[in-house]
GROMACS .gro file of C-alpha atoms in nm:
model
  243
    1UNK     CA    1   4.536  -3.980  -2.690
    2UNK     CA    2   4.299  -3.951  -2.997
    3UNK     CA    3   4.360  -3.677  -3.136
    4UNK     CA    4   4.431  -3.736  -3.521
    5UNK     CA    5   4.165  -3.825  -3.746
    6UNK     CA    6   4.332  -4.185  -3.858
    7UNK     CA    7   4.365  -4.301  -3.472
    8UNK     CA    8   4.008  -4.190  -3.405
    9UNK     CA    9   3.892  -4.368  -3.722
   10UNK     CA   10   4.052  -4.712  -3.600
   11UNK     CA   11   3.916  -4.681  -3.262
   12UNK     CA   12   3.558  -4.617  -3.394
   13UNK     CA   13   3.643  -4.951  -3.600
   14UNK     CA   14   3.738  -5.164  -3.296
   15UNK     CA   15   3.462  -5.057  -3.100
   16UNK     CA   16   3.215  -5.133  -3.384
   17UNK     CA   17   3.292  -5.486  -3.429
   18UNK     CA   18   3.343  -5.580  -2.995
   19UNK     CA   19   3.006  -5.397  -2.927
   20UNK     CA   20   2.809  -5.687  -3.080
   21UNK     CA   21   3.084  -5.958  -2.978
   22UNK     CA   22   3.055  -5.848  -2.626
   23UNK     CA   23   2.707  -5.826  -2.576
   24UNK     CA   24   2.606  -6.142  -2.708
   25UNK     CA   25   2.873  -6.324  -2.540
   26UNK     CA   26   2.718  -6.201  -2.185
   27UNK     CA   27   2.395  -6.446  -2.330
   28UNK     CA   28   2.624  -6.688  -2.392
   29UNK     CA   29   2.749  -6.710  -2.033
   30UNK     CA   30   2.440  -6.658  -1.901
   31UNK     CA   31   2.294  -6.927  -2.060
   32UNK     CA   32   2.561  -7.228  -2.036
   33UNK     CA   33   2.537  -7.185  -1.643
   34UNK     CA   34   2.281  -7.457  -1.625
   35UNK     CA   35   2.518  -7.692  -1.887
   36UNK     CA   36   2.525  -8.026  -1.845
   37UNK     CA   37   2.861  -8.211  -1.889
   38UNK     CA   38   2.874  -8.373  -2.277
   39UNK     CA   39   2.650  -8.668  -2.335
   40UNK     CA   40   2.287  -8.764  -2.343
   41UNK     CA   41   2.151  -8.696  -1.936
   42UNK     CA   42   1.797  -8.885  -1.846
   43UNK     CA   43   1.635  -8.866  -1.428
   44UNK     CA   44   1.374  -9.033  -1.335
   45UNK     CA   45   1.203  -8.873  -1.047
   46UNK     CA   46   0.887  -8.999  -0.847
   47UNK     CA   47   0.589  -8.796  -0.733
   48UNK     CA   48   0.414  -8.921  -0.437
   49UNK     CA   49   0.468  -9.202  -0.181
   50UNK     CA   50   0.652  -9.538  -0.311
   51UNK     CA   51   0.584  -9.850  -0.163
   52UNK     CA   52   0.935 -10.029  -0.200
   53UNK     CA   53   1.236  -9.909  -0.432
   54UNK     CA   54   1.215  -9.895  -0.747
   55UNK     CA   55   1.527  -9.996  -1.003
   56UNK     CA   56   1.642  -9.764  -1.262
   57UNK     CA   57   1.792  -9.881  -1.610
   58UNK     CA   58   2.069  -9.751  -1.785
   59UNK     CA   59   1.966  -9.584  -2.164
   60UNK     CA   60   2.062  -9.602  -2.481
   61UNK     CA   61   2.120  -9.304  -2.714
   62UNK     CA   62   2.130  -9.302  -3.046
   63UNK     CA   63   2.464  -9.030  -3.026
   64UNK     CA   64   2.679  -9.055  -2.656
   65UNK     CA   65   2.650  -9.291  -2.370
   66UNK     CA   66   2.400  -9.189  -2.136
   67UNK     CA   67   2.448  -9.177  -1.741
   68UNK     CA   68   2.241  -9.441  -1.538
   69UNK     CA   69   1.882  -9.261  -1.483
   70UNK     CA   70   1.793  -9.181  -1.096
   71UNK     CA   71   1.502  -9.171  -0.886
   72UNK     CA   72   1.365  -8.974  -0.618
   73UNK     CA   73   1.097  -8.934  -0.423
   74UNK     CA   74   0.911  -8.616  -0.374
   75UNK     CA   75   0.610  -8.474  -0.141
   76UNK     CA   76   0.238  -8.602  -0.273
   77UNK     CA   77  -0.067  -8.346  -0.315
   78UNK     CA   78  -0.031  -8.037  -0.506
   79UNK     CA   79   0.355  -8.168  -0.693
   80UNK     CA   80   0.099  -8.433  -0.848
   81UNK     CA   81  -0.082  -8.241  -1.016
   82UNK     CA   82   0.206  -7.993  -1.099
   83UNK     CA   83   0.375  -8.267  -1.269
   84UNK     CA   84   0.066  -8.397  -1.469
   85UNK     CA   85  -0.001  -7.977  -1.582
   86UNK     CA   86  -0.359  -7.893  -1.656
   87UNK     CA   87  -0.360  -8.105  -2.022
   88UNK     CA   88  -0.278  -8.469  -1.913
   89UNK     CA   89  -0.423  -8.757  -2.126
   90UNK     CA   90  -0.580  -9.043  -1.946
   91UNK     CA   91  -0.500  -9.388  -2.152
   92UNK     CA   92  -0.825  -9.636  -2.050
   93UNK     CA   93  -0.821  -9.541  -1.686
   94UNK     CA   94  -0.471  -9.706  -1.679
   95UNK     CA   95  -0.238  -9.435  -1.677
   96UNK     CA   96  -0.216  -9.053  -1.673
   97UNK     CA   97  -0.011  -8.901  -1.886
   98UNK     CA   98   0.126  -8.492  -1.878
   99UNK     CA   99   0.246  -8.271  -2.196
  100UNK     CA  100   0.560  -8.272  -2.309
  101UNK     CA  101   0.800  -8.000  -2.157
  102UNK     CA  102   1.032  -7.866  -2.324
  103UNK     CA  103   1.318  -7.641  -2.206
  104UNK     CA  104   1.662  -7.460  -2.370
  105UNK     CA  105   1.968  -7.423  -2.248
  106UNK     CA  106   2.128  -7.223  -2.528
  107UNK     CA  107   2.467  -7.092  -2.616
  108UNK     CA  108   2.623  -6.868  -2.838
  109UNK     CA  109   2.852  -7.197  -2.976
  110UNK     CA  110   2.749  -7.331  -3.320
  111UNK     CA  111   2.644  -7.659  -3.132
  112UNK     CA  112   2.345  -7.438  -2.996
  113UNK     CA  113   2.306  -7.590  -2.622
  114UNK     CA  114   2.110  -7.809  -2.496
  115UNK     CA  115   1.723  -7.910  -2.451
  116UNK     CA  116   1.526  -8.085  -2.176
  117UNK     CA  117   1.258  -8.317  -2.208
  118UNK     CA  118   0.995  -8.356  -1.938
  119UNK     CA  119   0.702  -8.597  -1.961
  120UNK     CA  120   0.534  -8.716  -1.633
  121UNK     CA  121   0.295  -9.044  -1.604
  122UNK     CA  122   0.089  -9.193  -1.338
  123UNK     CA  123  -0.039  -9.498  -1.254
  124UNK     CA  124  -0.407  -9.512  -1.195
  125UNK     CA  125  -0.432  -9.867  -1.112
  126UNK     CA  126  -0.326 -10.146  -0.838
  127UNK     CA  127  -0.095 -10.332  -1.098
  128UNK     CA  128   0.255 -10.262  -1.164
  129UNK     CA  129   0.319 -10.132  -1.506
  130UNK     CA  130   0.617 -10.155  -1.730
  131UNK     CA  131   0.657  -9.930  -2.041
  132UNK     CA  132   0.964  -9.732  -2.252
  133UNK     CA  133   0.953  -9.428  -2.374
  134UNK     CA  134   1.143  -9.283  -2.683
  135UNK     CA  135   1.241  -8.909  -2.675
  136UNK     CA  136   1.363  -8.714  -2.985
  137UNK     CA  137   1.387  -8.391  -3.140
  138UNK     CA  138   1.340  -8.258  -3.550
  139UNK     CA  139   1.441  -7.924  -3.679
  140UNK     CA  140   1.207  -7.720  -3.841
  141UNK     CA  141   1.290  -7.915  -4.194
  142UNK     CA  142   1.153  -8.223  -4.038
  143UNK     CA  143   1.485  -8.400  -3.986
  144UNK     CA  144   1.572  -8.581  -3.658
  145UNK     CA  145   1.859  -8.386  -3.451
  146UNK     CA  146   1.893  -8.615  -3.133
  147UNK     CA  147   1.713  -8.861  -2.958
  148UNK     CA  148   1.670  -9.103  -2.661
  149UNK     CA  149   1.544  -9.464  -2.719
  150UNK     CA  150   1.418  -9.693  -2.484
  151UNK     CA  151   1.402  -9.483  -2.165
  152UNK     CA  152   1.201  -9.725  -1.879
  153UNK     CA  153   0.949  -9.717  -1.668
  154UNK     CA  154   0.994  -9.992  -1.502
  155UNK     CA  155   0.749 -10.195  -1.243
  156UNK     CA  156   0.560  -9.828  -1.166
  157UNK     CA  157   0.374  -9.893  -0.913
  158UNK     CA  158   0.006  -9.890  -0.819
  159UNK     CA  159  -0.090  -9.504  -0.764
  160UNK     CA  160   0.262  -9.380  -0.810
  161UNK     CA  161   0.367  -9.097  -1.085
  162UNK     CA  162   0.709  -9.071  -1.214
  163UNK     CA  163   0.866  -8.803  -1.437
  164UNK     CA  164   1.135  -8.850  -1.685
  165UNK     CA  165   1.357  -8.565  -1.770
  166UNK     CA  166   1.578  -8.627  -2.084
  167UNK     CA  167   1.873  -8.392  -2.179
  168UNK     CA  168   1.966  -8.376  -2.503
  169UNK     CA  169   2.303  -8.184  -2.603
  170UNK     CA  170   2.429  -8.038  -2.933
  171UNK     CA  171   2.110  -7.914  -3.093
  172UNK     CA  172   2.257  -7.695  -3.313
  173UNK     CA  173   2.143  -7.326  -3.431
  174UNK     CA  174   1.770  -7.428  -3.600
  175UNK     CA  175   1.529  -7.167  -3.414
  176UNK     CA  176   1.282  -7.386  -3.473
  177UNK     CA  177   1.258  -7.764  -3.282
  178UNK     CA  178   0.960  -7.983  -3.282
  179UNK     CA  179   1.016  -8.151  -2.994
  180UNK     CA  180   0.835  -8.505  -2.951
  181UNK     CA  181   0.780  -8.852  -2.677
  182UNK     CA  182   0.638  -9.202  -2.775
  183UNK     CA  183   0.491  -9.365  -2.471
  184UNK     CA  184   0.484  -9.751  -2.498
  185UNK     CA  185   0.267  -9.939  -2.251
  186UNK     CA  186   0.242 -10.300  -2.223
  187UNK     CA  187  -0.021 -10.427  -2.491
  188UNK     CA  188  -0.286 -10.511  -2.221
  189UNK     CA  189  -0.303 -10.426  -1.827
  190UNK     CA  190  -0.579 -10.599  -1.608
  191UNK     CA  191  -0.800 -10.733  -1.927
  192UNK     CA  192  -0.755 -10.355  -2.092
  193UNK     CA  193  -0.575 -10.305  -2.449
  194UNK     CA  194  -0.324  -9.995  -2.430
  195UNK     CA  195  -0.189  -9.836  -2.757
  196UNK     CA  196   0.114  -9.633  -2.759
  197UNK     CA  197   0.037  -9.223  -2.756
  198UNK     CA  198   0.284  -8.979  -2.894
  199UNK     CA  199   0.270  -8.587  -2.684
  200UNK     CA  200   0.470  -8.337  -2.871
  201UNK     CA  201   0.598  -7.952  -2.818
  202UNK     CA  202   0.707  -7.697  -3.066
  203UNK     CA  203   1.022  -7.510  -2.868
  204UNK     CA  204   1.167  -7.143  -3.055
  205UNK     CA  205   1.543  -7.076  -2.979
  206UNK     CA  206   1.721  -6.759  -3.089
  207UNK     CA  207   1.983  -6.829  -3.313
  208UNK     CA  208   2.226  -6.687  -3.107
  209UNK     CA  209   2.555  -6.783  -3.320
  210UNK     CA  210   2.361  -6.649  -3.641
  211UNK     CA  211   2.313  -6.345  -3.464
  212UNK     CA  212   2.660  -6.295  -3.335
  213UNK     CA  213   2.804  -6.312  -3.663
  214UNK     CA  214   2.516  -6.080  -3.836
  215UNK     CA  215   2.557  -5.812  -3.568
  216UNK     CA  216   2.991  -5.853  -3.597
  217UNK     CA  217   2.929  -5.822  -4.008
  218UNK     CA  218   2.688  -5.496  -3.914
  219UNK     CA  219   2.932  -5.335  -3.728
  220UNK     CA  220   3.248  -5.364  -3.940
  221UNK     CA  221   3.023  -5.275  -4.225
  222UNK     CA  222   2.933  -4.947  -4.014
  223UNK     CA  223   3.339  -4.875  -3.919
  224UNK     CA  224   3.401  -4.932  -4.251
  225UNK     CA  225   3.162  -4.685  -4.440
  226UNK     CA  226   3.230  -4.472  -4.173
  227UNK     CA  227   3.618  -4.492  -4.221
  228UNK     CA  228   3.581  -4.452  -4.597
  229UNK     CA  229   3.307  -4.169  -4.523
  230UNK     CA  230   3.529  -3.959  -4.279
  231UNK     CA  231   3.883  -4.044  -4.480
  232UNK     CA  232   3.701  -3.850  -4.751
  233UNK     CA  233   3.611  -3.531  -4.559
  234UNK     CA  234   3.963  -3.522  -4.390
  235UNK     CA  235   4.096  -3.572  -4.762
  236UNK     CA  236   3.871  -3.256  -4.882
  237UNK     CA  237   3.923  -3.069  -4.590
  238UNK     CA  238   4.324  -3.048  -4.649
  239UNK     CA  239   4.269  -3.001  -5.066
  240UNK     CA  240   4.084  -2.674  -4.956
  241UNK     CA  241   4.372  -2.590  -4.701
  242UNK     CA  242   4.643  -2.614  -5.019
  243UNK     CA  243   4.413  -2.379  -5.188
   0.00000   0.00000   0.00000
């Protein structure tokens, strides 16, 4: 079916610039199967035993309405101190505080996917506790991308540990995301002054849409120096013939 030199030329062309396409589209697909629908996503889950139910707020986003936050409860021992990780911060034997965790969930679309937030805290005392956290997220220039403001905690209870889990959508293609969580607790619990504490987390992406167009510009720069390399032998190749 290929058997003269300009069909084989244009076939070697086609298959030059799908090779990349193709591949990189597999990541694509691979990656938007844990995609959240569009908007700002926050759950609120609890570790360990709850004494009565606890009420959930709605958030506010600084892009797209947010979906009321949930709650759920979860087995105690060992999920405790999963959630908390091995670097948690205590705040003046008030509360205990994990890392910030941050996760992608990349595409191959400019709009880059999205990122998850997860940031754990537990009450050490016997007094409910109210506080808000603020999630955002900066490219590697410094500039804030997305964020959530005012996530609550509210009324955690004595010995309870909740975590929040913030999904943030549209992060674009930056590689590079210093991700970030402001925990504010009340100004004083039992007789105790509390500051607010900041935990933060650098999180690399691949630029996958960057990449996708690089690697479709490589390969119809091959076909074409290839085409314009082989259309010169076939055009020497008959000159000698005539002769």
């Amino acid at each position: 079916m290929l058997t003269s030199p300009p069909a084989r030329r244009l076939f070697f062309v086609v298959l030059c610039a799908l090779v990349p396409m193709i591949g990189l589209t597999g990541l694509s697909v691979s990656a938007q199967a844990n995609d959240d629908p569009d908007g700002v996503g926050l759950t609120v889950s609890v570790v360990g035993p709850t004494a009565t139910p606890t009420a959930t707020t709605p958030l506010t986003s600084t892009t797209k309405p947010v979906p009321p936050a949930t709650t759920q409860s979860t087995p105690v021992g060992a999920a405790v101190a999963d959630a908390l990780g091995t670097d948690p911060v205590v705040l003046a034997g008030i509360l205990a505080v994990s890392g910030l965790t941050a996760t992608s969930h990349p595409n191959v679309g400019p709009d880059g996917g999205e990122i998850d937030l997860k940031f754990t805290v537990k009450n050490l005392t016997t007094t409910p506790i109210d506080s808000t956290l603020r999630f955002w997220v900066d490219n590697a220039l410094g500039l804030e991308i997305r964020s959530v403001d005012d996530a609550s905690l509210t009324g955690l209870p004595g010995g309870e540990t909740r975590t929040v889990t913030a999904t943030l959508p549209g992060m674009g293609q930056w590689s590079a995301y210093n991700t970030h969580v402001t925990l504010t607790p009340p100004a004083s619990v039992d007789g105790t002054e509390l500051t607010p504490m900041t935990r933060d987390a650098l999180l690399l992406v691949p630029p996958y849409f960057v990449l996708l167009i690089s690697a479709l510009g490589a390969g119809l720069a091959v076909a074409a120096r290839y085409a314009l390399r082989t259309k010169r032998l076939f055009t020497v190749g008959a000159g000698e013939l005539v002769s």
